[in-house]
PDB file of C-alpha atoms in Angstrom:
ATOM      1  CA  ALA A 295     -35.301  84.788  54.273  1.00  0.00           C
ATOM      2  CA  VAL A 296     -37.101  87.957  55.399  1.00  0.00           C
ATOM      3  CA  ALA A 297     -34.337  88.742  57.891  1.00  0.00           C
ATOM      4  CA  LEU A 298     -31.642  88.218  55.266  1.00  0.00           C
ATOM      5  CA  LEU A 299     -33.327  90.278  52.547  1.00  0.00           C
ATOM      6  CA  SER A 300     -34.164  93.069  54.969  1.00  0.00           C
ATOM      7  CA  GLY A 301     -30.427  93.679  55.257  1.00  0.00           C
ATOM      8  CA  ILE A 302     -30.212  94.516  51.532  1.00  0.00           C
ATOM      9  CA  PRO A 303     -31.815  97.900  50.723  1.00  0.00           C
ATOM     10  CA  SER A 304     -32.857  97.111  47.143  1.00  0.00           C
ATOM     11  CA  ALA A 305     -34.404  93.821  48.297  1.00  0.00           C
ATOM     12  CA  SER A 306     -36.625  95.440  50.938  1.00  0.00           C
ATOM     13  CA  GLU A 307     -39.763  95.278  48.778  1.00  0.00           C
ATOM     14  CA  GLY A 308     -39.227  91.568  48.230  1.00  0.00           C
ATOM     15  CA  ALA A 309     -38.721  91.082  51.985  1.00  0.00           C
ATOM     16  CA  GLU A 310     -41.986  92.895  52.776  1.00  0.00           C
ATOM     17  CA  LEU A 311     -43.945  90.836  50.255  1.00  0.00           C
ATOM     18  CA  LEU A 312     -42.399  87.655  51.582  1.00  0.00           C
ATOM     19  CA  ALA A 313     -43.413  88.616  55.111  1.00  0.00           C
ATOM     20  CA  THR A 314     -47.045  88.790  53.962  1.00  0.00           C
ATOM     21  CA  GLY A 315     -46.802  85.304  52.476  1.00  0.00           C
ATOM     22  CA  ASP A 316     -46.958  86.386  48.826  1.00  0.00           C
ATOM     23  CA  ARG A 317     -44.002  84.404  47.519  1.00  0.00           C
ATOM     24  CA  ILE A 318     -44.770  84.881  43.826  1.00  0.00           C
ATOM     25  CA  ALA A 319     -44.893  88.677  44.142  1.00  0.00           C
ATOM     26  CA  ALA A 320     -41.722  88.547  46.243  1.00  0.00           C
ATOM     27  CA  ILE A 321     -39.939  86.548  43.543  1.00  0.00           C
ATOM     28  CA  ARG A 322     -40.933  89.062  40.870  1.00  0.00           C
ATOM     29  CA  ALA A 323     -39.828  91.979  43.054  1.00  0.00           C
ATOM     30  CA  LEU A 324     -36.430  90.391  43.724  1.00  0.00           C
ATOM     31  CA  LEU A 325     -35.914  89.676  40.036  1.00  0.00           C
ATOM     32  CA  ALA A 326     -36.683  93.344  39.287  1.00  0.00           C
ATOM     33  CA  ALA A 327     -34.447  94.758  42.046  1.00  0.00           C
ATOM     34  CA  GLU A 328     -32.146  97.591  41.012  1.00  0.00           C
ATOM     35  CA  GLY A 329     -28.435  97.859  41.709  1.00  0.00           C
ATOM     36  CA  LEU A 330     -27.907  94.117  41.470  1.00  0.00           C
ATOM     37  CA  GLN A 331     -24.114  94.290  41.632  1.00  0.00           C
ATOM     38  CA  GLU A 332     -24.229  96.021  45.007  1.00  0.00           C
ATOM     39  CA  ALA A 333     -27.212  93.997  46.256  1.00  0.00           C
ATOM     40  CA  VAL A 334     -25.659  90.612  45.493  1.00  0.00           C
ATOM     41  CA  ALA A 335     -22.379  91.692  47.075  1.00  0.00           C
ATOM     42  CA  LEU A 336     -24.287  92.284  50.334  1.00  0.00           C
ATOM     43  CA  LEU A 337     -25.623  88.703  50.522  1.00  0.00           C
ATOM     44  CA  PRO A 338     -22.780  87.277  52.681  1.00  0.00           C
ATOM     45  CA  GLU A 339     -22.870  90.164  55.193  1.00  0.00           C
ATOM     46  CA  ALA A 340     -26.675  90.111  55.316  1.00  0.00           C
ATOM     47  CA  SER A 341     -26.654  86.368  55.996  1.00  0.00           C
ATOM     48  CA  ARG A 342     -24.248  86.862  58.903  1.00  0.00           C
ATOM     49  CA  GLU A 343     -26.370  89.690  60.285  1.00  0.00           C
ATOM     50  CA  ALA A 344     -29.425  87.423  60.035  1.00  0.00           C
ATOM     51  CA  GLY A 345     -27.634  84.939  62.295  1.00  0.00           C
ATOM     52  CA  LEU A 346     -27.353  82.105  59.777  1.00  0.00           C
ATOM     53  CA  PRO A 347     -24.825  79.280  60.394  1.00  0.00           C
ATOM     54  CA  ALA A 348     -21.327  79.718  59.003  1.00  0.00           C
ATOM     55  CA  ILE A 349     -21.809  76.995  56.355  1.00  0.00           C
ATOM     56  CA  GLU A 350     -24.825  78.864  54.943  1.00  0.00           C
ATOM     57  CA  CYS A 351     -22.985  82.200  54.999  1.00  0.00           C
ATOM     58  CA  ALA A 352     -20.192  80.522  53.036  1.00  0.00           C
ATOM     59  CA  ALA A 353     -22.744  79.419  50.440  1.00  0.00           C
ATOM     60  CA  TYR A 354     -23.920  83.013  49.980  1.00  0.00           C
ATOM     61  CA  GLN A 355     -20.289  84.072  49.646  1.00  0.00           C
ATOM     62  CA  THR A 356     -19.923  81.540  46.830  1.00  0.00           C
ATOM     63  CA  VAL A 357     -23.025  82.911  45.114  1.00  0.00           C
ATOM     64  CA  ALA A 358     -21.839  86.522  45.463  1.00  0.00           C
ATOM     65  CA  SER A 359     -18.345  85.822  44.143  1.00  0.00           C
ATOM     66  CA  THR A 360     -19.400  83.485  41.328  1.00  0.00           C
ATOM     67  CA  TYR A 361     -22.477  85.373  40.074  1.00  0.00           C
ATOM     68  CA  PRO A 362     -22.017  89.075  40.851  1.00  0.00           C
ATOM     69  CA  GLY A 363     -24.950  91.044  39.506  1.00  0.00           C
ATOM     70  CA  ASP A 364     -26.895  87.928  38.494  1.00  0.00           C
ATOM     71  CA  LYS A 365     -30.636  88.579  38.247  1.00  0.00           C
ATOM     72  CA  GLY A 366     -31.546  85.465  40.191  1.00  0.00           C
ATOM     73  CA  ALA A 367     -28.910  85.681  42.921  1.00  0.00           C
ATOM     74  CA  LEU A 368     -31.245  87.337  45.442  1.00  0.00           C
ATOM     75  CA  LEU A 369     -33.670  84.421  45.058  1.00  0.00           C
ATOM     76  CA  THR A 370     -31.167  82.185  46.843  1.00  0.00           C
ATOM     77  CA  ALA A 371     -32.447  83.728  50.082  1.00  0.00           C
ATOM     78  CA  LEU A 372     -35.674  81.761  49.504  1.00  0.00           C
ATOM     79  CA  LEU A 373     -33.884  78.412  49.220  1.00  0.00           C
ATOM     80  CA  ALA A 374     -33.292  76.020  52.111  1.00  0.00           C
ATOM     81  CA  HIS A 375     -29.651  75.066  52.626  1.00  0.00           C
ATOM     82  CA  VAL A 376     -28.997  71.310  52.583  1.00  0.00           C
ATOM     83  CA  SER A 377     -25.628  69.628  53.113  1.00  0.00           C
ATOM     84  CA  LEU A 378     -25.322  65.991  52.010  1.00  0.00           C
ATOM     85  CA  ASP A 379     -22.799  63.415  53.156  1.00  0.00           C
ATOM     86  CA  VAL A 380     -21.465  60.804  50.729  1.00  0.00           C
ATOM     87  CA  GLY A 381     -24.290  58.384  49.942  1.00  0.00           C
ATOM     88  CA  SER A 382     -27.128  60.729  50.944  1.00  0.00           C
ATOM     89  CA  ALA A 383     -29.524  62.370  48.524  1.00  0.00           C
ATOM     90  CA  ALA A 384     -32.116  65.087  48.069  1.00  0.00           C
ATOM     91  CA  TYR A 385     -35.196  64.292  46.007  1.00  0.00           C
ATOM     92  CA  VAL A 386     -36.441  67.510  44.400  1.00  0.00           C
ATOM     93  CA  PRO A 387     -39.861  67.198  42.719  1.00  0.00           C
ATOM     94  CA  ALA A 388     -40.650  69.059  39.517  1.00  0.00           C
ATOM     95  CA  GLY A 389     -41.585  72.673  40.159  1.00  0.00           C
ATOM     96  CA  VAL A 390     -39.068  73.176  42.990  1.00  0.00           C
ATOM     97  CA  PRO A 391     -36.134  75.541  42.247  1.00  0.00           C
ATOM     98  CA  HIS A 392     -32.730  74.272  43.314  1.00  0.00           C
ATOM     99  CA  SER A 393     -29.075  75.148  42.941  1.00  0.00           C
ATOM    100  CA  TYR A 394     -25.822  73.281  43.549  1.00  0.00           C
ATOM    101  CA  ILE A 395     -23.173  75.199  45.476  1.00  0.00           C
ATOM    102  CA  ARG A 396     -20.189  72.870  45.786  1.00  0.00           C
ATOM    103  CA  GLY A 397     -19.159  69.237  45.740  1.00  0.00           C
ATOM    104  CA  LEU A 398     -19.659  66.288  43.398  1.00  0.00           C
ATOM    105  CA  GLY A 399     -23.231  65.148  42.930  1.00  0.00           C
ATOM    106  CA  LEU A 400     -25.117  62.791  40.649  1.00  0.00           C
ATOM    107  CA  GLU A 401     -28.354  64.263  39.275  1.00  0.00           C
ATOM    108  CA  VAL A 402     -30.995  61.782  38.141  1.00  0.00           C
ATOM    109  CA  MET A 403     -33.713  63.083  35.834  1.00  0.00           C
ATOM    110  CA  THR A 404     -36.394  61.450  33.746  1.00  0.00           C
ATOM    111  CA  THR A 405     -36.217  62.245  30.038  1.00  0.00           C
ATOM    112  CA  SER A 406     -37.011  65.928  29.503  1.00  0.00           C
ATOM    113  CA  ASP A 407     -35.780  68.939  27.565  1.00  0.00           C
ATOM    114  CA  ASN A 408     -37.766  71.364  29.728  1.00  0.00           C
ATOM    115  CA  VAL A 409     -35.288  73.071  32.055  1.00  0.00           C
ATOM    116  CA  LEU A 410     -36.558  76.459  33.229  1.00  0.00           C
ATOM    117  CA  ARG A 411     -33.929  78.668  34.858  1.00  0.00           C
ATOM    118  CA  LEU A 412     -34.406  81.684  37.117  1.00  0.00           C
ATOM    119  CA  GLY A 413     -30.747  82.663  37.488  1.00  0.00           C
ATOM    120  CA  LEU A 414     -27.236  81.660  38.558  1.00  0.00           C
ATOM    121  CA  THR A 415     -26.405  80.690  35.004  1.00  0.00           C
ATOM    122  CA  PRO A 416     -25.025  82.207  31.786  1.00  0.00           C
ATOM    123  CA  LYS A 417     -27.779  80.283  29.968  1.00  0.00           C
ATOM    124  CA  PRO A 418     -31.153  81.832  29.054  1.00  0.00           C
ATOM    125  CA  ILE A 419     -33.638  82.322  31.874  1.00  0.00           C
ATOM    126  CA  PHE A 420     -37.406  82.065  31.510  1.00  0.00           C
ATOM    127  CA  ILE A 421     -39.032  84.066  34.282  1.00  0.00           C
ATOM    128  CA  ASP A 422     -42.726  83.832  33.380  1.00  0.00           C
ATOM    129  CA  GLU A 423     -42.554  80.173  32.373  1.00  0.00           C
ATOM    130  CA  ALA A 424     -40.545  79.209  35.459  1.00  0.00           C
ATOM    131  CA  ILE A 425     -42.894  81.041  37.816  1.00  0.00           C
ATOM    132  CA  GLU A 426     -45.888  79.369  36.165  1.00  0.00           C
ATOM    133  CA  ALA A 427     -44.235  75.983  36.698  1.00  0.00           C
ATOM    134  CA  LEU A 428     -43.548  76.544  40.405  1.00  0.00           C
ATOM    135  CA  ASP A 429     -45.208  74.088  42.757  1.00  0.00           C
ATOM    136  CA  LEU A 430     -45.329  75.887  46.107  1.00  0.00           C
ATOM    137  CA  GLY A 431     -46.904  72.845  47.763  1.00  0.00           C
ATOM    138  CA  ALA A 432     -44.189  70.377  46.787  1.00  0.00           C
ATOM    139  CA  SER A 433     -41.836  69.195  49.514  1.00  0.00           C
ATOM    140  CA  PRO A 434     -38.286  68.064  48.751  1.00  0.00           C
ATOM    141  CA  GLN A 435     -37.093  64.988  50.633  1.00  0.00           C
ATOM    142  CA  VAL A 436     -33.643  64.613  52.174  1.00  0.00           C
ATOM    143  CA  LEU A 437     -32.671  60.953  52.405  1.00  0.00           C
ATOM    144  CA  ARG A 438     -29.812  60.341  54.812  1.00  0.00           C
ATOM    145  CA  ARG A 439     -28.133  57.217  53.505  1.00  0.00           C
ATOM    146  CA  ARG A 440     -24.744  55.558  53.688  1.00  0.00           C
ATOM    147  CA  VAL A 441     -22.772  54.164  50.783  1.00  0.00           C
ATOM    148  CA  GLY A 442     -24.336  50.822  49.891  1.00  0.00           C
ATOM    149  CA  GLU A 443     -27.911  51.710  50.884  1.00  0.00           C
ATOM    150  CA  ILE A 444     -30.590  51.977  48.187  1.00  0.00           C
ATOM    151  CA  ILE A 445     -32.083  55.433  47.608  1.00  0.00           C
ATOM    152  CA  ALA A 446     -35.767  55.103  46.676  1.00  0.00           C
ATOM    153  CA  PRO A 447     -37.684  58.325  47.402  1.00  0.00           C
ATOM    154  CA  PRO A 448     -41.456  57.765  47.781  1.00  0.00           C
ATOM    155  CA  GLY A 449     -43.142  58.894  44.583  1.00  0.00           C
ATOM    156  CA  ALA A 450     -39.924  59.056  42.560  1.00  0.00           C
ATOM    157  CA  PRO A 451     -39.734  57.186  39.220  1.00  0.00           C
ATOM    158  CA  PHE A 452     -36.245  55.849  39.945  1.00  0.00           C
ATOM    159  CA  GLU A 453     -34.001  54.098  42.447  1.00  0.00           C
ATOM    160  CA  ALA A 454     -30.296  54.717  42.903  1.00  0.00           C
ATOM    161  CA  LEU A 455     -27.340  53.243  44.727  1.00  0.00           C
ATOM    162  CA  LEU A 456     -23.878  54.541  45.499  1.00  0.00           C
ATOM    163  CA  ALA A 457     -21.620  51.574  46.208  1.00  0.00           C
ATOM    164  CA  ARG A 458     -17.953  50.868  46.766  1.00  0.00           C
ATOM    165  CA  GLY A 459     -16.281  47.570  45.890  1.00  0.00           C
ATOM    166  CA  LEU A 460     -19.596  45.698  45.510  1.00  0.00           C
ATOM    167  CA  THR A 461     -19.151  42.983  48.090  1.00  0.00           C
ATOM    168  CA  GLY A 462     -21.602  41.649  50.659  1.00  0.00           C
ATOM    169  CA  MET A 463     -24.468  44.090  51.279  1.00  0.00           C
ATOM    170  CA  HIS A 464     -23.361  46.300  48.406  1.00  0.00           C
ATOM    171  CA  GLU A 465     -23.492  43.375  45.971  1.00  0.00           C
ATOM    172  CA  HIS A 466     -27.021  42.417  47.045  1.00  0.00           C
ATOM    173  CA  ALA A 467     -28.242  46.014  46.698  1.00  0.00           C
ATOM    174  CA  ALA A 468     -26.652  46.223  43.238  1.00  0.00           C
ATOM    175  CA  GLN A 469     -28.555  43.124  42.124  1.00  0.00           C
ATOM    176  CA  VAL A 470     -31.816  44.718  43.284  1.00  0.00           C
ATOM    177  CA  ILE A 471     -31.169  47.895  41.300  1.00  0.00           C
ATOM    178  CA  MET A 472     -29.856  46.195  38.146  1.00  0.00           C
ATOM    179  CA  ARG A 473     -32.511  43.486  37.741  1.00  0.00           C
ATOM    180  CA  GLN A 474     -34.044  42.832  34.332  1.00  0.00           C
ATOM    181  CA  GLY A 475     -37.087  44.769  33.116  1.00  0.00           C
ATOM    182  CA  ARG A 476     -35.753  48.203  34.056  1.00  0.00           C
ATOM    183  CA  PHE A 477     -33.822  50.902  32.206  1.00  0.00           C
ATOM    184  CA  ARG A 478     -30.476  50.950  34.033  1.00  0.00           C
ATOM    185  CA  LEU A 479     -27.361  53.088  34.144  1.00  0.00           C
ATOM    186  CA  CYS A 480     -23.972  52.423  35.717  1.00  0.00           C
ATOM    187  CA  LEU A 481     -21.496  55.271  36.250  1.00  0.00           C
ATOM    188  CA  ALA A 482     -17.926  54.703  37.448  1.00  0.00           C
ATOM    189  CA  ILE A 483     -16.961  57.584  39.775  1.00  0.00           C
ATOM    190  CA  GLU A 484     -13.684  56.347  41.267  1.00  0.00           C
ATOM    191  CA  GLY A 485     -11.597  53.417  40.110  1.00  0.00           C
ATOM    192  CA  ALA A 486     -13.111  51.101  37.498  1.00  0.00           C
ATOM    193  CA  ALA A 487     -16.294  49.089  37.104  1.00  0.00           C
ATOM    194  CA  THR A 488     -17.119  46.091  34.936  1.00  0.00           C
ATOM    195  CA  ILE A 489     -20.568  45.389  33.489  1.00  0.00           C
ATOM    196  CA  THR A 490     -21.153  41.772  32.480  1.00  0.00           C
ATOM    197  CA  THR A 491     -24.149  40.414  30.552  1.00  0.00           C
ATOM    198  CA  ASP A 492     -24.833  37.018  29.043  1.00  0.00           C
ATOM    199  CA  THR A 493     -23.115  38.091  25.821  1.00  0.00           C
ATOM    200  CA  GLU A 494     -20.387  40.600  26.670  1.00  0.00           C
ATOM    201  CA  SER A 495     -18.359  42.437  29.279  1.00  0.00           C
ATOM    202  CA  VAL A 496     -17.632  46.181  29.362  1.00  0.00           C
ATOM    203  CA  VAL A 497     -15.016  47.940  31.521  1.00  0.00           C
ATOM    204  CA  LEU A 498     -15.814  51.478  32.668  1.00  0.00           C
ATOM    205  CA  ASN A 499     -13.107  53.868  33.799  1.00  0.00           C
ATOM    206  CA  ALA A 500     -13.851  56.777  36.135  1.00  0.00           C
ATOM    207  CA  GLY A 501     -16.200  59.261  34.507  1.00  0.00           C
ATOM    208  CA  THR A 502     -17.694  56.848  31.988  1.00  0.00           C
ATOM    209  CA  ALA A 503     -21.066  55.128  32.046  1.00  0.00           C
ATOM    210  CA  ALA A 504     -22.980  52.237  30.507  1.00  0.00           C
ATOM    211  CA  ILE A 505     -26.689  52.201  29.701  1.00  0.00           C
ATOM    212  CA  ILE A 506     -28.606  48.929  29.785  1.00  0.00           C
ATOM    213  CA  PRO A 507     -32.066  48.900  28.089  1.00  0.00           C
ATOM    214  CA  HIS A 508     -34.959  47.402  30.037  1.00  0.00           C
ATOM    215  CA  ASP A 509     -35.283  44.429  27.704  1.00  0.00           C
ATOM    216  CA  ASP A 510     -31.645  43.372  28.091  1.00  0.00           C
ATOM    217  CA  SER A 511     -30.851  40.504  30.443  1.00  0.00           C
ATOM    218  CA  ALA A 512     -29.929  40.996  34.069  1.00  0.00           C
ATOM    219  CA  VAL A 513     -26.388  42.311  34.444  1.00  0.00           C
ATOM    220  CA  ARG A 514     -23.625  41.763  36.956  1.00  0.00           C
ATOM    221  CA  VAL A 515     -21.541  44.676  38.196  1.00  0.00           C
ATOM    222  CA  SER A 516     -18.112  44.541  39.810  1.00  0.00           C
ATOM    223  CA  ALA A 517     -16.138  47.584  40.889  1.00  0.00           C
ATOM    224  CA  SER A 518     -12.765  48.416  42.354  1.00  0.00           C
ATOM    225  CA  GLY A 519     -13.879  51.857  43.519  1.00  0.00           C
ATOM    226  CA  LEU A 520     -16.991  54.026  43.807  1.00  0.00           C
ATOM    227  CA  VAL A 521     -19.847  53.356  41.394  1.00  0.00           C
ATOM    228  CA  ALA A 522     -23.353  54.778  40.964  1.00  0.00           C
ATOM    229  CA  LEU A 523     -26.215  52.571  39.791  1.00  0.00           C
ATOM    230  CA  VAL A 524     -29.571  53.995  38.671  1.00  0.00           C
ATOM    231  CA  ALA A 525     -32.757  52.297  37.470  1.00  0.00           C
TER     232      ALA A 525
END
């Protein structure tokens, strides 16, 4: 991050503060940087000069082209770049900033209306509140999984499964996730899925979901394509 930001003149103060280990002061300095349009445009070149891999340089190019002049764009230099294959996941604890660059992802959150943004959005940002909520000691977890394997991050209040066809191993994993006594959600991503309870059956087309309260009976799920199950 220091090497990248050092290649952007108006981000030099933030780079120096980051080099001393003062991340909060560095964040404030980057958010207050002048000439944002020019500074953000330099992100892709600065990432190449810093020797970052091509896939990460492409991510900075996406940021620069999508959010030119955005107040929080320079903060992306402080983020780790993670690429997920189908079925894998990243568990991001509360207090850890994150941003999605490209691809289709399912985000699982507990019930909350407290979303604090630092940038890369046309929505309101809340700098002081977001900085106060930062947890610099929290560690995100990357869980390398294949389709059909249960995703259960240690310490997370949920489990999830991405499954295709729901036969064999996939069917057993689905029964584990969808057992009674849990709040459950089924989302059809590709093809169709059918949710069956003791009293009714519901067909879900791609892009639609069903919610099953914790006190409902156990449910059976069948799918012709890709489905996500969350409890």
